[in-house]
Amino acid sequence: MSIAENIKQFKEKLPEHVTLVAVSKTKPTRDLQQAYDAGQRIFGENKIQEMAAKWEQLPKDIEWHMIGHVQTNKVKYMAPFVSLIHAVDSLKLLKEINKQAKKHERVIDCLIQLKIASEESKFGLPPADLGSLLAQKKELQLDHIRIVGLMGMATFTEDEQQLRREFGILKEKYDQYQQSEAFHVLSMGMSGDYPIAIAAGSTMIRVGSAIFGARNYH
Ligand SMILES: *Cc1c(COP(=O)(O)O)cnc(C)c1O
């Protein structure tokens, strides 16, 4: 099926409260243009330089989401235009994003990535540390950042029970802080597990291969 048809099908089947991020990492701009022409306006990338290059080439009403791990020294390259950073997991990174956002007189929306997968992964904050990170953010008055919700990646498995359990951890933390922090984004679910993520309360799914086809490298 074509990229345009895939986009159309997602738009038809997704519940209204679920936002689709089209994950276009490694894909050429003509693929993104096809999705754009089919009405898609939110794209997710995991490398800052690649995202910046595509931002320069493509229409300016696209919302660019950084979904990958962010190195502090590269924040400056996306600060002028990024609309949501999904994978923030340290105070150091929050401070740098705040600094760069201030330079551009912006307030940048961020999600905190929690580590929910059982497999060994380097990234993501342990769920138990979320409260203290939010408190520190407030204390330091990082006013050029808005933490609008949480993000997580489940284990790469077909065990649905495990997926439900892991998404459940994220949803529980989201519910715990939703009111006090005015959270409104829960980013969970990818090509292989988005139906389970939506059933578990996701409001934003990040879908790559189910729209653009398999990637050539990993
Ligand atoms: C690549 C990636 C996705 C999309 O993966 P697919 O399985 O192709 O849908 C989602 N989230 C993150 C963080 C990614 O790096």
PDB file of C-alpha atoms and ligand atoms in Angstrom:
ATOM      1  CA  MET A   1       0.000   0.000   0.000  1.00  0.00           C
ATOM      2  CA  SER A   2       1.146   3.557  -0.655  1.00  0.00           C
ATOM      3  CA  ILE A   3       2.251   6.005   2.016  1.00  0.00           C
ATOM      4  CA  ALA A   4      -0.785   8.158   1.270  1.00  0.00           C
ATOM      5  CA  GLU A   5      -3.144   5.219   1.721  1.00  0.00           C
ATOM      6  CA  ASN A   6      -1.483   4.240   4.979  1.00  0.00           C
ATOM      7  CA  ILE A   7      -1.913   7.763   6.335  1.00  0.00           C
ATOM      8  CA  LYS A   8      -5.532   7.803   5.259  1.00  0.00           C
ATOM      9  CA  GLN A   9      -6.224   4.480   6.969  1.00  0.00           C
ATOM     10  CA  PHE A  10      -4.649   5.600  10.232  1.00  0.00           C
ATOM     11  CA  LYS A  11      -6.694   8.784  10.186  1.00  0.00           C
ATOM     12  CA  GLU A  12      -9.845   6.744   9.695  1.00  0.00           C
ATOM     13  CA  LYS A  13      -9.200   4.151  12.374  1.00  0.00           C
ATOM     14  CA  LEU A  14      -7.610   6.161  15.174  1.00  0.00           C
ATOM     15  CA  PRO A  15      -9.839   7.459  17.957  1.00  0.00           C
ATOM     16  CA  GLU A  16     -10.123  11.238  17.913  1.00  0.00           C
ATOM     17  CA  HIS A  17      -8.104  11.728  21.111  1.00  0.00           C
ATOM     18  CA  VAL A  18      -5.065   9.921  19.686  1.00  0.00           C
ATOM     19  CA  THR A  19      -2.495  11.948  17.727  1.00  0.00           C
ATOM     20  CA  LEU A  20      -0.437  10.267  15.012  1.00  0.00           C
ATOM     21  CA  VAL A  21       3.272  11.057  14.800  1.00  0.00           C
ATOM     22  CA  ALA A  22       4.622   9.800  11.464  1.00  0.00           C
ATOM     23  CA  VAL A  23       8.120   8.515  12.252  1.00  0.00           C
ATOM     24  CA  SER A  24      10.143   9.337   9.145  1.00  0.00           C
ATOM     25  CA  LYS A  25      13.701   8.657  10.331  1.00  0.00           C
ATOM     26  CA  THR A  26      16.022   7.387   7.547  1.00  0.00           C
ATOM     27  CA  LYS A  27      13.330   8.101   4.919  1.00  0.00           C
ATOM     28  CA  PRO A  28      13.919  10.521   2.019  1.00  0.00           C
ATOM     29  CA  THR A  29      12.043  13.830   1.896  1.00  0.00           C
ATOM     30  CA  ARG A  30       9.916  12.650  -1.033  1.00  0.00           C
ATOM     31  CA  ASP A  31       8.358  10.047   1.281  1.00  0.00           C
ATOM     32  CA  LEU A  32       7.581  12.745   3.841  1.00  0.00           C
ATOM     33  CA  GLN A  33       6.135  14.927   1.083  1.00  0.00           C
ATOM     34  CA  GLN A  34       3.779  12.086   0.119  1.00  0.00           C
ATOM     35  CA  ALA A  35       2.563  11.820   3.699  1.00  0.00           C
ATOM     36  CA  TYR A  36       2.253  15.606   3.852  1.00  0.00           C
ATOM     37  CA  ASP A  37       0.178  15.664   0.668  1.00  0.00           C
ATOM     38  CA  ALA A  38      -2.110  13.078   2.281  1.00  0.00           C
ATOM     39  CA  GLY A  39      -2.680  15.512   5.161  1.00  0.00           C
ATOM     40  CA  GLN A  40      -0.049  14.465   7.716  1.00  0.00           C
ATOM     41  CA  ARG A  41       1.502  17.415   9.551  1.00  0.00           C
ATOM     42  CA  ILE A  42       3.391  15.823  12.471  1.00  0.00           C
ATOM     43  CA  PHE A  43       6.663  14.032  11.810  1.00  0.00           C
ATOM     44  CA  GLY A  44       9.045  12.320  14.229  1.00  0.00           C
ATOM     45  CA  GLU A  45      12.794  11.985  13.788  1.00  0.00           C
ATOM     46  CA  ASN A  46      15.474  10.559  16.046  1.00  0.00           C
ATOM     47  CA  LYS A  47      18.571  12.397  14.803  1.00  0.00           C
ATOM     48  CA  ILE A  48      18.781  16.149  15.193  1.00  0.00           C
ATOM     49  CA  GLN A  49      20.846  16.849  12.073  1.00  0.00           C
ATOM     50  CA  GLU A  50      18.573  14.756   9.878  1.00  0.00           C
ATOM     51  CA  MET A  51      15.511  16.505  11.313  1.00  0.00           C
ATOM     52  CA  ALA A  52      17.039  19.968  10.743  1.00  0.00           C
ATOM     53  CA  ALA A  53      17.883  19.131   7.123  1.00  0.00           C
ATOM     54  CA  LYS A  54      14.326  17.952   6.464  1.00  0.00           C
ATOM     55  CA  TRP A  55      12.880  20.989   8.239  1.00  0.00           C
ATOM     56  CA  GLU A  56      14.780  23.228   5.831  1.00  0.00           C
ATOM     57  CA  GLN A  57      13.493  21.406   2.773  1.00  0.00           C
ATOM     58  CA  LEU A  58       9.859  20.760   3.623  1.00  0.00           C
ATOM     59  CA  PRO A  59       6.783  22.980   4.168  1.00  0.00           C
ATOM     60  CA  LYS A  60       6.920  25.184   7.228  1.00  0.00           C
ATOM     61  CA  ASP A  61       3.586  24.151   8.717  1.00  0.00           C
ATOM     62  CA  ILE A  62       5.028  20.761   9.702  1.00  0.00           C
ATOM     63  CA  GLU A  63       5.374  20.054  13.420  1.00  0.00           C
ATOM     64  CA  TRP A  64       8.698  18.354  14.112  1.00  0.00           C
ATOM     65  CA  HIS A  65       8.952  15.957  17.039  1.00  0.00           C
ATOM     66  CA  MET A  66      12.305  14.747  18.324  1.00  0.00           C
ATOM     67  CA  ILE A  67      11.621  11.173  19.458  1.00  0.00           C
ATOM     68  CA  GLY A  68      15.167   9.917  19.967  1.00  0.00           C
ATOM     69  CA  HIS A  69      17.740  10.270  22.685  1.00  0.00           C
ATOM     70  CA  VAL A  70      19.079  13.835  22.741  1.00  0.00           C
ATOM     71  CA  GLN A  71      22.692  14.765  23.248  1.00  0.00           C
ATOM     72  CA  THR A  72      23.011  17.997  25.193  1.00  0.00           C
ATOM     73  CA  ASN A  73      25.457  19.569  22.737  1.00  0.00           C
ATOM     74  CA  LYS A  74      22.997  19.184  19.850  1.00  0.00           C
ATOM     75  CA  VAL A  75      19.954  20.829  21.406  1.00  0.00           C
ATOM     76  CA  LYS A  76      20.914  24.149  19.817  1.00  0.00           C
ATOM     77  CA  TYR A  77      20.352  22.813  16.301  1.00  0.00           C
ATOM     78  CA  MET A  78      16.673  22.077  16.891  1.00  0.00           C
ATOM     79  CA  ALA A  79      15.799  24.828  19.373  1.00  0.00           C
ATOM     80  CA  PRO A  80      14.569  27.249  16.668  1.00  0.00           C
ATOM     81  CA  PHE A  81      11.854  24.946  15.367  1.00  0.00           C
ATOM     82  CA  VAL A  82      11.243  21.691  17.289  1.00  0.00           C
ATOM     83  CA  SER A  83       7.688  21.452  18.586  1.00  0.00           C
ATOM     84  CA  LEU A  84       7.901  18.514  21.004  1.00  0.00           C
ATOM     85  CA  ILE A  85      10.874  16.665  22.512  1.00  0.00           C
ATOM     86  CA  HIS A  86       9.724  13.181  23.570  1.00  0.00           C
ATOM     87  CA  ALA A  87      12.689  11.619  25.309  1.00  0.00           C
ATOM     88  CA  VAL A  88      13.921  13.918  28.064  1.00  0.00           C
ATOM     89  CA  ASP A  89      15.335  11.915  30.958  1.00  0.00           C
ATOM     90  CA  SER A  90      17.644  14.171  32.952  1.00  0.00           C
ATOM     91  CA  LEU A  91      17.813  17.542  34.650  1.00  0.00           C
ATOM     92  CA  LYS A  92      20.965  18.345  32.691  1.00  0.00           C
ATOM     93  CA  LEU A  93      19.050  18.017  29.446  1.00  0.00           C
ATOM     94  CA  LEU A  94      16.120  20.049  30.754  1.00  0.00           C
ATOM     95  CA  LYS A  95      18.512  22.853  31.690  1.00  0.00           C
ATOM     96  CA  GLU A  96      20.099  22.898  28.236  1.00  0.00           C
ATOM     97  CA  ILE A  97      16.734  22.870  26.448  1.00  0.00           C
ATOM     98  CA  ASN A  98      15.603  25.740  28.671  1.00  0.00           C
ATOM     99  CA  LYS A  99      18.744  27.714  27.867  1.00  0.00           C
ATOM    100  CA  GLN A 100      18.424  27.249  24.116  1.00  0.00           C
ATOM    101  CA  ALA A 101      14.666  27.915  24.136  1.00  0.00           C
ATOM    102  CA  LYS A 102      15.318  31.176  25.965  1.00  0.00           C
ATOM    103  CA  LYS A 103      17.813  32.262  23.309  1.00  0.00           C
ATOM    104  CA  HIS A 104      15.104  31.849  20.703  1.00  0.00           C
ATOM    105  CA  GLU A 105      12.427  33.414  22.916  1.00  0.00           C
ATOM    106  CA  ARG A 106      10.442  30.199  22.844  1.00  0.00           C
ATOM    107  CA  VAL A 107       8.817  27.836  25.288  1.00  0.00           C
ATOM    108  CA  ILE A 108       9.539  24.260  24.196  1.00  0.00           C
ATOM    109  CA  ASP A 109       7.191  21.402  25.035  1.00  0.00           C
ATOM    110  CA  CYS A 110       8.857  18.275  26.426  1.00  0.00           C
ATOM    111  CA  LEU A 111       7.866  14.816  27.558  1.00  0.00           C
ATOM    112  CA  ILE A 112       9.746  12.896  30.219  1.00  0.00           C
ATOM    113  CA  GLN A 113      10.775   9.448  29.018  1.00  0.00           C
ATOM    114  CA  LEU A 114      10.278   6.771  31.641  1.00  0.00           C
ATOM    115  CA  LYS A 115      12.019   3.437  31.485  1.00  0.00           C
ATOM    116  CA  ILE A 116       9.260   0.834  31.397  1.00  0.00           C
ATOM    117  CA  ALA A 117      10.795  -1.993  29.372  1.00  0.00           C
ATOM    118  CA  SER A 118      12.275  -4.991  31.098  1.00  0.00           C
ATOM    119  CA  GLU A 119      15.077  -5.258  28.551  1.00  0.00           C
ATOM    120  CA  GLU A 120      18.312  -3.471  29.303  1.00  0.00           C
ATOM    121  CA  SER A 121      17.991   0.030  27.912  1.00  0.00           C
ATOM    122  CA  LYS A 122      20.271   2.931  28.559  1.00  0.00           C
ATOM    123  CA  PHE A 123      17.621   5.596  28.267  1.00  0.00           C
ATOM    124  CA  GLY A 124      14.661   6.714  30.282  1.00  0.00           C
ATOM    125  CA  LEU A 125      14.166   7.791  33.853  1.00  0.00           C
ATOM    126  CA  PRO A 126      13.243   5.159  36.435  1.00  0.00           C
ATOM    127  CA  PRO A 127       9.526   5.776  37.146  1.00  0.00           C
ATOM    128  CA  ALA A 128      10.282   6.256  40.838  1.00  0.00           C
ATOM    129  CA  ASP A 129      12.459   9.298  40.049  1.00  0.00           C
ATOM    130  CA  LEU A 130       9.785  11.257  38.179  1.00  0.00           C
ATOM    131  CA  GLY A 131       8.518  13.173  41.196  1.00  0.00           C
ATOM    132  CA  SER A 132      11.900  14.548  42.135  1.00  0.00           C
ATOM    133  CA  LEU A 133      12.728  15.572  38.544  1.00  0.00           C
ATOM    134  CA  LEU A 134       9.460  17.506  38.296  1.00  0.00           C
ATOM    135  CA  ALA A 135      10.154  19.170  41.649  1.00  0.00           C
ATOM    136  CA  GLN A 136      13.674  20.167  40.582  1.00  0.00           C
ATOM    137  CA  LYS A 137      12.388  21.590  37.327  1.00  0.00           C
ATOM    138  CA  LYS A 138      10.017  23.798  39.292  1.00  0.00           C
ATOM    139  CA  GLU A 139      12.604  24.837  41.824  1.00  0.00           C
ATOM    140  CA  LEU A 140      15.011  25.959  39.098  1.00  0.00           C
ATOM    141  CA  GLN A 141      12.254  27.960  37.388  1.00  0.00           C
ATOM    142  CA  LEU A 142      12.968  26.568  33.951  1.00  0.00           C
ATOM    143  CA  ASP A 143      10.267  28.751  32.454  1.00  0.00           C
ATOM    144  CA  HIS A 144      11.171  28.137  28.820  1.00  0.00           C
ATOM    145  CA  ILE A 145      10.114  24.509  29.092  1.00  0.00           C
ATOM    146  CA  ARG A 146       6.668  23.049  29.470  1.00  0.00           C
ATOM    147  CA  ILE A 147       6.557  19.412  30.539  1.00  0.00           C
ATOM    148  CA  VAL A 148       3.320  18.315  28.906  1.00  0.00           C
ATOM    149  CA  GLY A 149       3.379  14.600  29.606  1.00  0.00           C
ATOM    150  CA  LEU A 150       5.233  11.304  29.464  1.00  0.00           C
ATOM    151  CA  MET A 151       6.724   8.965  26.890  1.00  0.00           C
ATOM    152  CA  GLY A 152       7.829   5.352  27.011  1.00  0.00           C
ATOM    153  CA  MET A 153       8.876   2.387  24.910  1.00  0.00           C
ATOM    154  CA  ALA A 154       7.744  -1.085  25.799  1.00  0.00           C
ATOM    155  CA  THR A 155       9.848  -4.206  25.433  1.00  0.00           C
ATOM    156  CA  PHE A 156      10.104  -5.538  21.877  1.00  0.00           C
ATOM    157  CA  THR A 157       7.906  -8.577  22.414  1.00  0.00           C
ATOM    158  CA  GLU A 158       4.691 -10.180  21.241  1.00  0.00           C
ATOM    159  CA  ASP A 159       3.704 -11.003  24.802  1.00  0.00           C
ATOM    160  CA  GLU A 160       0.589  -8.848  25.086  1.00  0.00           C
ATOM    161  CA  GLN A 161       0.326  -9.265  28.803  1.00  0.00           C
ATOM    162  CA  GLN A 162       3.816  -7.877  29.261  1.00  0.00           C
ATOM    163  CA  LEU A 163       3.047  -4.952  26.925  1.00  0.00           C
ATOM    164  CA  ARG A 164      -0.107  -4.153  28.896  1.00  0.00           C
ATOM    165  CA  ARG A 165       1.845  -4.295  32.127  1.00  0.00           C
ATOM    166  CA  GLU A 166       4.573  -1.959  30.876  1.00  0.00           C
ATOM    167  CA  PHE A 167       2.185   0.566  29.324  1.00  0.00           C
ATOM    168  CA  GLY A 168       0.231   0.339  32.554  1.00  0.00           C
ATOM    169  CA  ILE A 169       3.218   1.610  34.547  1.00  0.00           C
ATOM    170  CA  LEU A 170       3.401   4.675  32.318  1.00  0.00           C
ATOM    171  CA  LYS A 171      -0.344   5.311  32.490  1.00  0.00           C
ATOM    172  CA  GLU A 172      -0.285   5.070  36.255  1.00  0.00           C
ATOM    173  CA  LYS A 173       2.448   7.729  36.517  1.00  0.00           C
ATOM    174  CA  TYR A 174       0.610   9.866  33.971  1.00  0.00           C
ATOM    175  CA  ASP A 175      -2.582   9.709  36.033  1.00  0.00           C
ATOM    176  CA  GLN A 176      -0.698  10.460  39.231  1.00  0.00           C
ATOM    177  CA  TYR A 177       0.655  13.772  37.909  1.00  0.00           C
ATOM    178  CA  GLN A 178      -1.897  14.703  35.272  1.00  0.00           C
ATOM    179  CA  GLN A 179      -3.771  17.279  37.338  1.00  0.00           C
ATOM    180  CA  SER A 180      -0.910  18.870  39.234  1.00  0.00           C
ATOM    181  CA  GLU A 181       1.297  19.162  36.141  1.00  0.00           C
ATOM    182  CA  ALA A 182      -1.446  19.777  33.566  1.00  0.00           C
ATOM    183  CA  PHE A 183      -0.243  16.785  31.559  1.00  0.00           C
ATOM    184  CA  HIS A 184      -2.092  16.187  28.302  1.00  0.00           C
ATOM    185  CA  VAL A 185       0.239  13.985  26.233  1.00  0.00           C
ATOM    186  CA  LEU A 186       0.912  10.296  26.842  1.00  0.00           C
ATOM    187  CA  SER A 187       3.231   9.148  24.050  1.00  0.00           C
ATOM    188  CA  MET A 188       3.244   5.365  23.801  1.00  0.00           C
ATOM    189  CA  GLY A 189       2.728   2.873  21.008  1.00  0.00           C
ATOM    190  CA  MET A 190       4.631   2.095  17.777  1.00  0.00           C
ATOM    191  CA  SER A 191       3.857   0.068  14.634  1.00  0.00           C
ATOM    192  CA  GLY A 192       3.953  -3.244  16.484  1.00  0.00           C
ATOM    193  CA  ASP A 193       2.095  -2.354  19.659  1.00  0.00           C
ATOM    194  CA  TYR A 194      -0.057   0.740  19.147  1.00  0.00           C
ATOM    195  CA  PRO A 195      -3.460  -0.996  19.516  1.00  0.00           C
ATOM    196  CA  ILE A 196      -2.417  -2.203  22.972  1.00  0.00           C
ATOM    197  CA  ALA A 197      -0.978   1.213  23.836  1.00  0.00           C
ATOM    198  CA  ILE A 198      -4.221   2.939  22.850  1.00  0.00           C
ATOM    199  CA  ALA A 199      -6.241   0.487  24.922  1.00  0.00           C
ATOM    200  CA  ALA A 200      -3.900   1.305  27.828  1.00  0.00           C
ATOM    201  CA  GLY A 201      -4.563   5.055  27.531  1.00  0.00           C
ATOM    202  CA  SER A 202      -2.125   6.436  24.944  1.00  0.00           C
ATOM    203  CA  THR A 203      -2.932   9.856  23.454  1.00  0.00           C
ATOM    204  CA  MET A 204      -0.054   9.901  20.958  1.00  0.00           C
ATOM    205  CA  ILE A 205       1.397   7.060  18.897  1.00  0.00           C
ATOM    206  CA  ARG A 206       4.725   7.110  17.042  1.00  0.00           C
ATOM    207  CA  VAL A 207       4.397   5.043  13.881  1.00  0.00           C
ATOM    208  CA  GLY A 208       7.183   4.497  11.351  1.00  0.00           C
ATOM    209  CA  SER A 209       7.300   1.221   9.437  1.00  0.00           C
ATOM    210  CA  ALA A 210       3.504   0.766   9.286  1.00  0.00           C
ATOM    211  CA  ILE A 211       3.360   4.034   7.295  1.00  0.00           C
ATOM    212  CA  PHE A 212       6.642   4.232   5.387  1.00  0.00           C
ATOM    213  CA  GLY A 213       7.616   0.566   5.133  1.00  0.00           C
ATOM    214  CA  ALA A 214      10.635  -1.142   6.670  1.00  0.00           C
ATOM    215  CA  ARG A 215      13.768   0.917   7.305  1.00  0.00           C
ATOM    216  CA  ASN A 216      17.019  -0.045   5.619  1.00  0.00           C
ATOM    217  CA  TYR A 217      19.154   0.213   8.696  1.00  0.00           C
ATOM    218  CA  HIS A 218      18.714   0.282  12.400  1.00  0.00           C
TER     219      HIS A 218
HETATM  220  C1  LIG B   1      11.742   4.305  15.343  1.00  0.00           C
HETATM  221  C2  LIG B   1      10.905   4.688  16.497  1.00  0.00           C
HETATM  222  C3  LIG B   1       9.506   4.549  16.468  1.00  0.00           C
HETATM  223  C4  LIG B   1       8.748   3.951  15.303  1.00  0.00           C
HETATM  224  O1  LIG B   1       9.021   2.606  15.160  1.00  0.00           O
HETATM  225  P1  LIG B   1       8.156   1.661  14.175  1.00  0.00           P
HETATM  226  O2  LIG B   1       8.275   0.329  14.782  1.00  0.00           O
HETATM  227  O3  LIG B   1       8.796   1.762  12.834  1.00  0.00           O
HETATM  228  O4  LIG B   1       6.764   2.192  14.165  1.00  0.00           O
HETATM  229  C5  LIG B   1       8.801   4.994  17.568  1.00  0.00           C
HETATM  230  N1  LIG B   1       9.398   5.528  18.638  1.00  0.00           N
HETATM  231  C6  LIG B   1      10.732   5.685  18.705  1.00  0.00           C
HETATM  232  C7  LIG B   1      11.329   6.281  19.917  1.00  0.00           C
HETATM  233  C8  LIG B   1      11.533   5.263  17.639  1.00  0.00           C
HETATM  234  O5  LIG B   1      12.858   5.408  17.728  1.00  0.00           O
END
